[in-house]
Amino acid sequence: MSFEEDDRVVLNDEHSEFDGETGTVIQTMESMFGDVTYTVSFEDGEEAGVPEDDLEAADDADEDEDDE
């Protein structure tokens, strides 16, 4: 599944300080080999060069829970 800018995503990367957090895709980059990586913005910073395999679409219910 590919993502577009402004998509809400969850990062799954145990080596990242943002592992398990929900953020927003702010940039997509395609390498000369056709691989796409993403820059994701979180409340406390951003993570660049994130491969698609480390992202999943955020559930809208997660966003509603944060507002309560």
CSV table of C-alpha atoms in Angstrom, one decimal, residues 8-52:
chain,number,residue,atom,x,y,z
A,8,ARG,CA,-2.2,9.5,8.8
A,9,VAL,CA,0.1,6.5,9.4
A,10,VAL,CA,1.5,4.4,12.3
A,11,LEU,CA,5.3,3.8,12.3
A,12,ASN,CA,6.4,0.3,13.1
A,13,ASP,CA,10.2,0.5,13.6
A,14,GLU,CA,11.6,-0.7,16.9
A,15,HIS,CA,14.8,1.3,16.2
A,16,SER,CA,12.9,4.6,16.0
A,17,GLU,CA,12.0,6.8,18.9
A,18,PHE,CA,8.6,7.2,17.2
A,19,ASP,CA,7.9,3.4,17.1
A,20,GLY,CA,4.1,2.8,17.5
A,21,GLU,CA,3.3,6.5,17.2
A,22,THR,CA,0.8,8.0,14.7
A,23,GLY,CA,2.0,10.7,12.4
A,24,THR,CA,1.3,12.4,9.1
A,25,VAL,CA,3.2,11.8,5.8
A,26,ILE,CA,4.7,15.2,4.8
A,27,GLN,CA,6.8,14.1,1.9
A,28,THR,CA,7.3,11.1,-0.4
A,29,MET,CA,10.6,10.4,-2.2
A,30,GLU,CA,11.3,7.9,-5.0
A,31,SER,CA,14.8,6.6,-5.4
A,32,MET,CA,16.4,6.0,-8.8
A,33,PHE,CA,15.6,2.3,-8.2
A,34,GLY,CA,11.9,3.0,-7.9
A,35,ASP,CA,11.8,2.5,-4.1
A,36,VAL,CA,9.6,5.0,-2.3
A,37,THR,CA,10.5,6.4,1.2
A,38,TYR,CA,8.5,8.8,3.3
A,39,THR,CA,9.1,11.6,5.8
A,40,VAL,CA,6.6,11.4,8.6
A,41,SER,CA,5.8,14.2,11.0
A,42,PHE,CA,5.0,13.4,14.6
A,43,GLU,CA,4.0,15.6,17.6
A,44,ASP,CA,7.6,15.6,18.9
A,45,GLY,CA,9.5,15.6,15.6
A,46,GLU,CA,9.8,13.8,12.3
A,47,GLU,CA,11.4,10.7,10.8
A,48,ALA,CA,12.8,10.8,7.3
A,49,GLY,CA,13.6,7.9,4.9
A,50,VAL,CA,10.9,5.6,6.3
A,51,PRO,CA,10.3,2.6,4.0
A,52,GLU,CA,6.7,1.7,3.1
